Amino acid sequence: MRAPEKTRFSWGALFHDPIQLFGAASFVLLVVLAIAPLKDHFSEWRRYQQQYVQMIHIRRDSVKLMRNFRPGIHQIWIPKAGVVDRCETCHLGLEESSLGDVKTEPFGSHPPIPHQLTEFGCVVCHLGQGVATTVTGAHDSTKEPDEPLLPARYMEASCGQCHHSPLMGTPTLNQGRALLAGYGCLRCHTVNLPDGSTMTPTDDPPPLTHIAEKTSRQWIYAWLKDPQSWSAAATMPNFLLSDAEARDISAFLIANSAPQPDSGSPPAPTPAVDSSAASAAQIAAGQALYGESFCASCHAMQNAAGNVVGGNLGPELTGIGSKVKPQWLKSWLSDPHVYDPKTLMPHFRWTSQQLTPLMDFLESQTNSSFTANVHLDPATPGQIAHGRQLVNEYGCAECHAIRGVSKPDNFAPDLSRIGSKPLAQIVFVAGMAHTLPAYLTAKLQHPREFVPGLRMPQYTFTPAQVDALATALLALTDRSFTMPRKWQLATPTPSNYRPAGQAGKLMADLNCQTCHRINGNGGDIAPDLSAEGSSVQRQWLDNFLKNPNTIRPTLIRRMPKFNLSDPERAILTDYIMTVYQIPQIDRDSMPDSGYPQALVEQGKEIFYSKYACQSCHMVNPNTDRGYIGPVLTTVGSRLTAAWIYAWLKDPQALRPGAIEPNRNMSDADARALTAFLMAQKGSGKEANQ
């Protein structure tokens, strides 16, 4: 009998009548019903629960742990966030603080966090498939729209889904957002946040409108070829231009440059001194002025040891003498706002006698090798036209103001939801892991490897910076836009406060808000001035504006000396003392001197013994070693007694985030300590020191 015939015979023997058919179907159903509970009995999650029970039975706190243990599948449902979370089915010890010493997964306790597990679940932060009850299904799936677990190195990205402002405890996320804003990323890419705000760039690209007045075509060519060869700290990326492209762009920028406006009344030139000895003396004098003006607070420069030291708020000045033309440098130092009205650099009131040695010093900082191999023929009309085309193709006007070139729209992809980019839309390079973090990391390191002809430039980010940027990008998810409203912590509305009147014009000329925040607007590298009129004494403020001294010796940045005239200082002092006051401080409520000596001595004992304030502050520089807080040797001539008293009672009430601890000081202690501090007038002869 052939096989088909045997099959028909067997089928007919078993199912030739309804009774036999019913019996066979019942048997199959019985087998299925038997397999289902058997499979559940040997399920992966049940095995983990059995191992957990075995582990806690041998612990000292086994009674408490067994009382808290619940067998079966655990589930957290957060409908407003669209989350079903069964992770705790296997991760049974998450809320048991006593299991902090357990290293065996998945039974250890969760590190302390300011959130409740039952409110947020696990997948909101860790991603993964919350409905799964197997390790592979919960952790590793990469099928759309599933999300594999977020690698631990990018964990802070989850915080960024709700927290859209800098957050204490997420340094990597904060750094990534700062890099996005400071390296030009946001000038090409748009990042809209769930609270309706848009991330804004913080970098300060110079205008190219008058570039021919500033530098040479040869320097522009070398810079375009490799910005980092001029300065390793340059934020402009490398566009990997060909020689011809750099040649034509430099030709267009020079040809398109407009004459620099007249600066008005530049300082009269001082006679040049030809002798080499005098020139060396001039350079030394200029270097001294550079230091006295604290230019290094914003600008870095290579020192004699070959180390680049200084701030990063302005461009590095190593080799500046080979970059800029002398007449432009003179105009810039006389008043930088003439060349660039939006520059962050303040207007120093240098005299002609100061300008000459300062220029000599800066012009002596040369780097002739940068353009040594650059040899350009005169530009042709065709090269200039091609340069304009390249400027448009590379989106140069996204960062720089260029005469006759409009800022392009939608030049680069929107990144508002890049953290949820579907894997099906990603072109992976051969050998790369097919995950979103791997794609973002590789794209940041080698962007041109993905798509031929891509215009994204090459950055020189360190591995730590790449991780920080990837963390910031992974925070930009679809889920961040659908989070429950109570979870969303909106970005504070930015302030556009500007001082008014004559003082406002003067403070704008000095760019005070580049460093100082006032009423919510400004920088954060110098003290907030919103309450300066309530905190300082008028005479000290006037003296400080005339010759800024060091209050915090450990800080690298210093307040520059602006060479203000007496009328200008009076305008600023009057305005600050009158306008920048806060209602909780009545500066006339306590005297600034005349405290009984007994009270001063009591305050001294409190300062040195009870609270050990000398651990952070110096009163007597001969014996105290506190370098963390401000020097208090002259605090009695600087601050008002009312401010000191209120500060001692509650520092954070006056300046949120102040590192000064709140000691819940009694009124008596605060008054005695205020008397001691107000006695510190800076003569160095006080017996109380």
PDB file of N, CA and C in Angstrom, residues 452-516:
ATOM      1  N   PRO A 452      26.753  59.068   1.308  1.00  0.00           N
ATOM      2  CA  PRO A 452      27.646  59.796   0.396  1.00  0.00           C
ATOM      3  C   PRO A 452      27.138  61.214   0.153  1.00  0.00           C
ATOM      4  N   GLY A 453      28.056  62.171   0.195  1.00  0.00           N
ATOM      5  CA  GLY A 453      27.688  63.552  -0.055  1.00  0.00           C
ATOM      6  C   GLY A 453      27.104  64.277   1.133  1.00  0.00           C
ATOM      7  N   LEU A 454      27.085  63.652   2.313  1.00  0.00           N
ATOM      8  CA  LEU A 454      26.526  64.300   3.495  1.00  0.00           C
ATOM      9  C   LEU A 454      27.356  65.527   3.857  1.00  0.00           C
ATOM     10  N   ARG A 455      26.689  66.629   4.233  1.00  0.00           N
ATOM     11  CA  ARG A 455      27.373  67.880   4.526  1.00  0.00           C
ATOM     12  C   ARG A 455      27.767  68.019   5.991  1.00  0.00           C
ATOM     13  N   MET A 456      27.305  67.104   6.853  1.00  0.00           N
ATOM     14  CA  MET A 456      27.623  67.245   8.267  1.00  0.00           C
ATOM     15  C   MET A 456      29.138  67.223   8.466  1.00  0.00           C
ATOM     16  N   PRO A 457      29.696  68.200   9.179  1.00  0.00           N
ATOM     17  CA  PRO A 457      31.152  68.293   9.317  1.00  0.00           C
ATOM     18  C   PRO A 457      31.709  67.305  10.332  1.00  0.00           C
ATOM     19  N   GLN A 458      33.033  67.228  10.351  1.00  0.00           N
ATOM     20  CA  GLN A 458      33.745  66.331  11.255  1.00  0.00           C
ATOM     21  C   GLN A 458      34.140  67.095  12.517  1.00  0.00           C
ATOM     22  N   TYR A 459      33.655  66.630  13.659  1.00  0.00           N
ATOM     23  CA  TYR A 459      34.032  67.216  14.944  1.00  0.00           C
ATOM     24  C   TYR A 459      35.172  66.407  15.557  1.00  0.00           C
ATOM     25  N   THR A 460      35.780  66.971  16.566  1.00  0.00           N
ATOM     26  CA  THR A 460      36.881  66.288  17.264  1.00  0.00           C
ATOM     27  C   THR A 460      36.501  66.045  18.721  1.00  0.00           C
ATOM     28  N   PHE A 461      35.306  65.547  18.931  1.00  0.00           N
ATOM     29  CA  PHE A 461      34.834  65.290  20.282  1.00  0.00           C
ATOM     30  C   PHE A 461      35.630  64.152  20.926  1.00  0.00           C
ATOM     31  N   THR A 462      35.869  64.285  22.212  1.00  0.00           N
ATOM     32  CA  THR A 462      36.482  63.208  22.976  1.00  0.00           C
ATOM     33  C   THR A 462      35.450  62.111  23.213  1.00  0.00           C
ATOM     34  N   PRO A 463      35.868  60.892  23.582  1.00  0.00           N
ATOM     35  CA  PRO A 463      34.891  59.835  23.885  1.00  0.00           C
ATOM     36  C   PRO A 463      33.881  60.250  24.953  1.00  0.00           C
ATOM     37  N   ALA A 464      34.339  60.986  25.975  1.00  0.00           N
ATOM     38  CA  ALA A 464      33.413  61.435  27.022  1.00  0.00           C
ATOM     39  C   ALA A 464      32.397  62.415  26.459  1.00  0.00           C
ATOM     40  N   GLN A 465      32.830  63.298  25.565  1.00  0.00           N
ATOM     41  CA  GLN A 465      31.908  64.252  24.956  1.00  0.00           C
ATOM     42  C   GLN A 465      30.907  63.547  24.037  1.00  0.00           C
ATOM     43  N   VAL A 466      31.363  62.529  23.329  1.00  0.00           N
ATOM     44  CA  VAL A 466      30.452  61.760  22.471  1.00  0.00           C
ATOM     45  C   VAL A 466      29.371  61.099  23.312  1.00  0.00           C
ATOM     46  N   ASP A 467      29.757  60.495  24.428  1.00  0.00           N
ATOM     47  CA  ASP A 467      28.765  59.870  25.319  1.00  0.00           C
ATOM     48  C   ASP A 467      27.787  60.906  25.853  1.00  0.00           C
ATOM     49  N   ALA A 468      28.287  62.092  26.199  1.00  0.00           N
ATOM     50  CA  ALA A 468      27.421  63.143  26.723  1.00  0.00           C
ATOM     51  C   ALA A 468      26.429  63.613  25.659  1.00  0.00           C
ATOM     52  N   LEU A 469      26.902  63.814  24.442  1.00  0.00           N
ATOM     53  CA  LEU A 469      26.011  64.231  23.359  1.00  0.00           C
ATOM     54  C   LEU A 469      24.976  63.152  23.044  1.00  0.00           C
ATOM     55  N   ALA A 470      25.406  61.893  23.000  1.00  0.00           N
ATOM     56  CA  ALA A 470      24.461  60.808  22.746  1.00  0.00           C
ATOM     57  C   ALA A 470      23.404  60.738  23.843  1.00  0.00           C
ATOM     58  N   THR A 471      23.810  60.978  25.073  1.00  0.00           N
ATOM     59  CA  THR A 471      22.861  60.985  26.191  1.00  0.00           C
ATOM     60  C   THR A 471      21.818  62.078  26.009  1.00  0.00           C
ATOM     61  N   ALA A 472      22.269  63.280  25.623  1.00  0.00           N
ATOM     62  CA  ALA A 472      21.332  64.389  25.414  1.00  0.00           C
ATOM     63  C   ALA A 472      20.376  64.091  24.261  1.00  0.00           C
ATOM     64  N   LEU A 473      20.861  63.456  23.208  1.00  0.00           N
ATOM     65  CA  LEU A 473      20.005  63.144  22.065  1.00  0.00           C
ATOM     66  C   LEU A 473      19.016  62.032  22.386  1.00  0.00           C
ATOM     67  N   LEU A 474      19.444  61.044  23.156  1.00  0.00           N
ATOM     68  CA  LEU A 474      18.548  59.943  23.531  1.00  0.00           C
ATOM     69  C   LEU A 474      17.425  60.402  24.442  1.00  0.00           C
ATOM     70  N   ALA A 475      17.576  61.566  25.056  1.00  0.00           N
ATOM     71  CA  ALA A 475      16.513  62.112  25.905  1.00  0.00           C
ATOM     72  C   ALA A 475      15.375  62.708  25.090  1.00  0.00           C
ATOM     73  N   LEU A 476      15.600  62.929  23.798  1.00  0.00           N
ATOM     74  CA  LEU A 476      14.606  63.565  22.931  1.00  0.00           C
ATOM     75  C   LEU A 476      13.733  62.480  22.309  1.00  0.00           C
ATOM     76  N   THR A 477      12.729  62.019  23.063  1.00  0.00           N
ATOM     77  CA  THR A 477      11.926  60.863  22.662  1.00  0.00           C
ATOM     78  C   THR A 477      10.471  61.240  22.424  1.00  0.00           C
ATOM     79  N   ASP A 478       9.772  60.339  21.753  1.00  0.00           N
ATOM     80  CA  ASP A 478       8.321  60.490  21.614  1.00  0.00           C
ATOM     81  C   ASP A 478       7.653  60.485  22.979  1.00  0.00           C
ATOM     82  N   ARG A 479       8.140  59.610  23.865  1.00  0.00           N
ATOM     83  CA  ARG A 479       7.525  59.491  25.186  1.00  0.00           C
ATOM     84  C   ARG A 479       7.610  60.796  25.968  1.00  0.00           C
ATOM     85  N   SER A 480       8.691  61.579  25.749  1.00  0.00           N
ATOM     86  CA  SER A 480       8.827  62.829  26.496  1.00  0.00           C
ATOM     87  C   SER A 480       7.692  63.793  26.177  1.00  0.00           C
ATOM     88  N   PHE A 481       7.065  63.650  24.986  1.00  0.00           N
ATOM     89  CA  PHE A 481       5.959  64.528  24.609  1.00  0.00           C
ATOM     90  C   PHE A 481       4.623  64.022  25.132  1.00  0.00           C
ATOM     91  N   THR A 482       4.571  62.779  25.594  1.00  0.00           N
ATOM     92  CA  THR A 482       3.311  62.210  26.076  1.00  0.00           C
ATOM     93  C   THR A 482       3.342  61.909  27.567  1.00  0.00           C
ATOM     94  N   MET A 483       4.383  62.334  28.241  1.00  0.00           N
ATOM     95  CA  MET A 483       4.463  62.114  29.683  1.00  0.00           C
ATOM     96  C   MET A 483       3.289  62.806  30.394  1.00  0.00           C
ATOM     97  N   PRO A 484       2.814  62.241  31.506  1.00  0.00           N
ATOM     98  CA  PRO A 484       1.785  62.939  32.286  1.00  0.00           C
ATOM     99  C   PRO A 484       2.244  64.342  32.653  1.00  0.00           C
ATOM    100  N   ARG A 485       1.328  65.268  32.636  1.00  0.00           N
ATOM    101  CA  ARG A 485       1.691  66.673  32.868  1.00  0.00           C
ATOM    102  C   ARG A 485       2.375  66.873  34.207  1.00  0.00           C
ATOM    103  N   LYS A 486       1.977  66.107  35.211  1.00  0.00           N
ATOM    104  CA  LYS A 486       2.574  66.289  36.536  1.00  0.00           C
ATOM    105  C   LYS A 486       4.036  65.862  36.560  1.00  0.00           C
ATOM    106  N   TRP A 487       4.450  65.056  35.572  1.00  0.00           N
ATOM    107  CA  TRP A 487       5.853  64.649  35.500  1.00  0.00           C
ATOM    108  C   TRP A 487       6.712  65.678  34.784  1.00  0.00           C
ATOM    109  N   GLN A 488       6.103  66.488  33.950  1.00  0.00           N
ATOM    110  CA  GLN A 488       6.865  67.415  33.129  1.00  0.00           C
ATOM    111  C   GLN A 488       7.351  68.607  33.951  1.00  0.00           C
ATOM    112  N   LEU A 489       8.663  68.845  33.937  1.00  0.00           N
ATOM    113  CA  LEU A 489       9.253  69.992  34.618  1.00  0.00           C
ATOM    114  C   LEU A 489       9.746  70.945  33.538  1.00  0.00           C
ATOM    115  N   ALA A 490       8.935  71.947  33.266  1.00  0.00           N
ATOM    116  CA  ALA A 490       9.172  72.830  32.132  1.00  0.00           C
ATOM    117  C   ALA A 490      10.436  73.660  32.317  1.00  0.00           C
ATOM    118  N   THR A 491      11.000  74.068  31.194  1.00  0.00           N
ATOM    119  CA  THR A 491      12.144  74.976  31.208  1.00  0.00           C
ATOM    120  C   THR A 491      11.677  76.334  31.711  1.00  0.00           C
ATOM    121  N   PRO A 492      12.377  76.928  32.684  1.00  0.00           N
ATOM    122  CA  PRO A 492      11.963  78.250  33.160  1.00  0.00           C
ATOM    123  C   PRO A 492      11.914  79.251  32.008  1.00  0.00           C
ATOM    124  N   THR A 493      10.905  80.100  32.037  1.00  0.00           N
ATOM    125  CA  THR A 493      10.778  81.118  30.998  1.00  0.00           C
ATOM    126  C   THR A 493      11.971  82.058  31.065  1.00  0.00           C
ATOM    127  N   PRO A 494      12.722  82.177  29.973  1.00  0.00           N
ATOM    128  CA  PRO A 494      13.907  83.038  30.027  1.00  0.00           C
ATOM    129  C   PRO A 494      13.535  84.498  30.204  1.00  0.00           C
ATOM    130  N   SER A 495      14.366  85.193  30.946  1.00  0.00           N
ATOM    131  CA  SER A 495      14.159  86.622  31.170  1.00  0.00           C
ATOM    132  C   SER A 495      14.886  87.409  30.085  1.00  0.00           C
ATOM    133  N   ASN A 496      14.297  88.509  29.676  1.00  0.00           N
ATOM    134  CA  ASN A 496      14.956  89.394  28.714  1.00  0.00           C
ATOM    135  C   ASN A 496      15.319  90.723  29.363  1.00  0.00           C
ATOM    136  N   TYR A 497      15.517  90.690  30.685  1.00  0.00           N
ATOM    137  CA  TYR A 497      15.783  91.922  31.417  1.00  0.00           C
ATOM    138  C   TYR A 497      17.055  92.603  30.923  1.00  0.00           C
ATOM    139  N   ARG A 498      16.973  93.905  30.752  1.00  0.00           N
ATOM    140  CA  ARG A 498      18.121  94.742  30.449  1.00  0.00           C
ATOM    141  C   ARG A 498      18.035  96.005  31.294  1.00  0.00           C
ATOM    142  N   PRO A 499      19.159  96.464  31.849  1.00  0.00           N
ATOM    143  CA  PRO A 499      19.142  97.717  32.608  1.00  0.00           C
ATOM    144  C   PRO A 499      18.729  98.875  31.709  1.00  0.00           C
ATOM    145  N   ALA A 500      18.168  99.904  32.312  1.00  0.00           N
ATOM    146  CA  ALA A 500      17.643 101.034  31.551  1.00  0.00           C
ATOM    147  C   ALA A 500      18.501 102.280  31.750  1.00  0.00           C
ATOM    148  N   GLY A 501      18.216 103.287  30.950  1.00  0.00           N
ATOM    149  CA  GLY A 501      18.833 104.600  31.116  1.00  0.00           C
ATOM    150  C   GLY A 501      20.307 104.634  30.779  1.00  0.00           C
ATOM    151  N   GLN A 502      20.972 105.673  31.315  1.00  0.00           N
ATOM    152  CA  GLN A 502      22.406 105.826  31.067  1.00  0.00           C
ATOM    153  C   GLN A 502      23.198 104.627  31.577  1.00  0.00           C
ATOM    154  N   ALA A 503      22.816 104.127  32.752  1.00  0.00           N
ATOM    155  CA  ALA A 503      23.514 102.966  33.308  1.00  0.00           C
ATOM    156  C   ALA A 503      23.327 101.748  32.416  1.00  0.00           C
ATOM    157  N   GLY A 504      22.118 101.603  31.845  1.00  0.00           N
ATOM    158  CA  GLY A 504      21.870 100.478  30.958  1.00  0.00           C
ATOM    159  C   GLY A 504      22.748 100.513  29.724  1.00  0.00           C
ATOM    160  N   LYS A 505      22.914 101.700  29.136  1.00  0.00           N
ATOM    161  CA  LYS A 505      23.785 101.829  27.970  1.00  0.00           C
ATOM    162  C   LYS A 505      25.229 101.514  28.338  1.00  0.00           C
ATOM    163  N   LEU A 506      25.631 101.973  29.506  1.00  0.00           N
ATOM    164  CA  LEU A 506      27.003 101.737  29.948  1.00  0.00           C
ATOM    165  C   LEU A 506      27.231 100.253  30.233  1.00  0.00           C
ATOM    166  N   MET A 507      26.262  99.599  30.854  1.00  0.00           N
ATOM    167  CA  MET A 507      26.404  98.171  31.154  1.00  0.00           C
ATOM    168  C   MET A 507      26.358  97.329  29.882  1.00  0.00           C
ATOM    169  N   ALA A 508      25.615  97.777  28.876  1.00  0.00           N
ATOM    170  CA  ALA A 508      25.616  97.083  27.592  1.00  0.00           C
ATOM    171  C   ALA A 508      26.966  97.245  26.905  1.00  0.00           C
ATOM    172  N   ASP A 509      27.564  98.442  27.022  1.00  0.00           N
ATOM    173  CA  ASP A 509      28.874  98.684  26.419  1.00  0.00           C
ATOM    174  C   ASP A 509      29.944  97.827  27.085  1.00  0.00           C
ATOM    175  N   LEU A 510      29.780  97.582  28.383  1.00  0.00           N
ATOM    176  CA  LEU A 510      30.726  96.756  29.131  1.00  0.00           C
ATOM    177  C   LEU A 510      30.361  95.269  29.080  1.00  0.00           C
ATOM    178  N   ASN A 511      29.199  94.970  28.506  1.00  0.00           N
ATOM    179  CA  ASN A 511      28.721  93.581  28.420  1.00  0.00           C
ATOM    180  C   ASN A 511      28.704  92.913  29.789  1.00  0.00           C
ATOM    181  N   CYS A 512      28.184  93.613  30.772  1.00  0.00           N
ATOM    182  CA  CYS A 512      28.157  93.074  32.137  1.00  0.00           C
ATOM    183  C   CYS A 512      27.402  91.750  32.207  1.00  0.00           C
ATOM    184  N   GLN A 513      26.328  91.625  31.404  1.00  0.00           N
ATOM    185  CA  GLN A 513      25.502  90.431  31.502  1.00  0.00           C
ATOM    186  C   GLN A 513      26.080  89.234  30.749  1.00  0.00           C
ATOM    187  N   THR A 514      27.242  89.406  30.132  1.00  0.00           N
ATOM    188  CA  THR A 514      27.955  88.239  29.613  1.00  0.00           C
ATOM    189  C   THR A 514      28.383  87.343  30.769  1.00  0.00           C
ATOM    190  N   CYS A 515      28.759  87.941  31.864  1.00  0.00           N
ATOM    191  CA  CYS A 515      29.240  87.188  33.032  1.00  0.00           C
ATOM    192  C   CYS A 515      28.230  87.172  34.176  1.00  0.00           C
ATOM    193  N   HIS A 516      27.542  88.289  34.395  1.00  0.00           N
ATOM    194  CA  HIS A 516      26.647  88.441  35.541  1.00  0.00           C
ATOM    195  C   HIS A 516      25.190  88.233  35.145  1.00  0.00           C
TER     196      HIS A 516
END
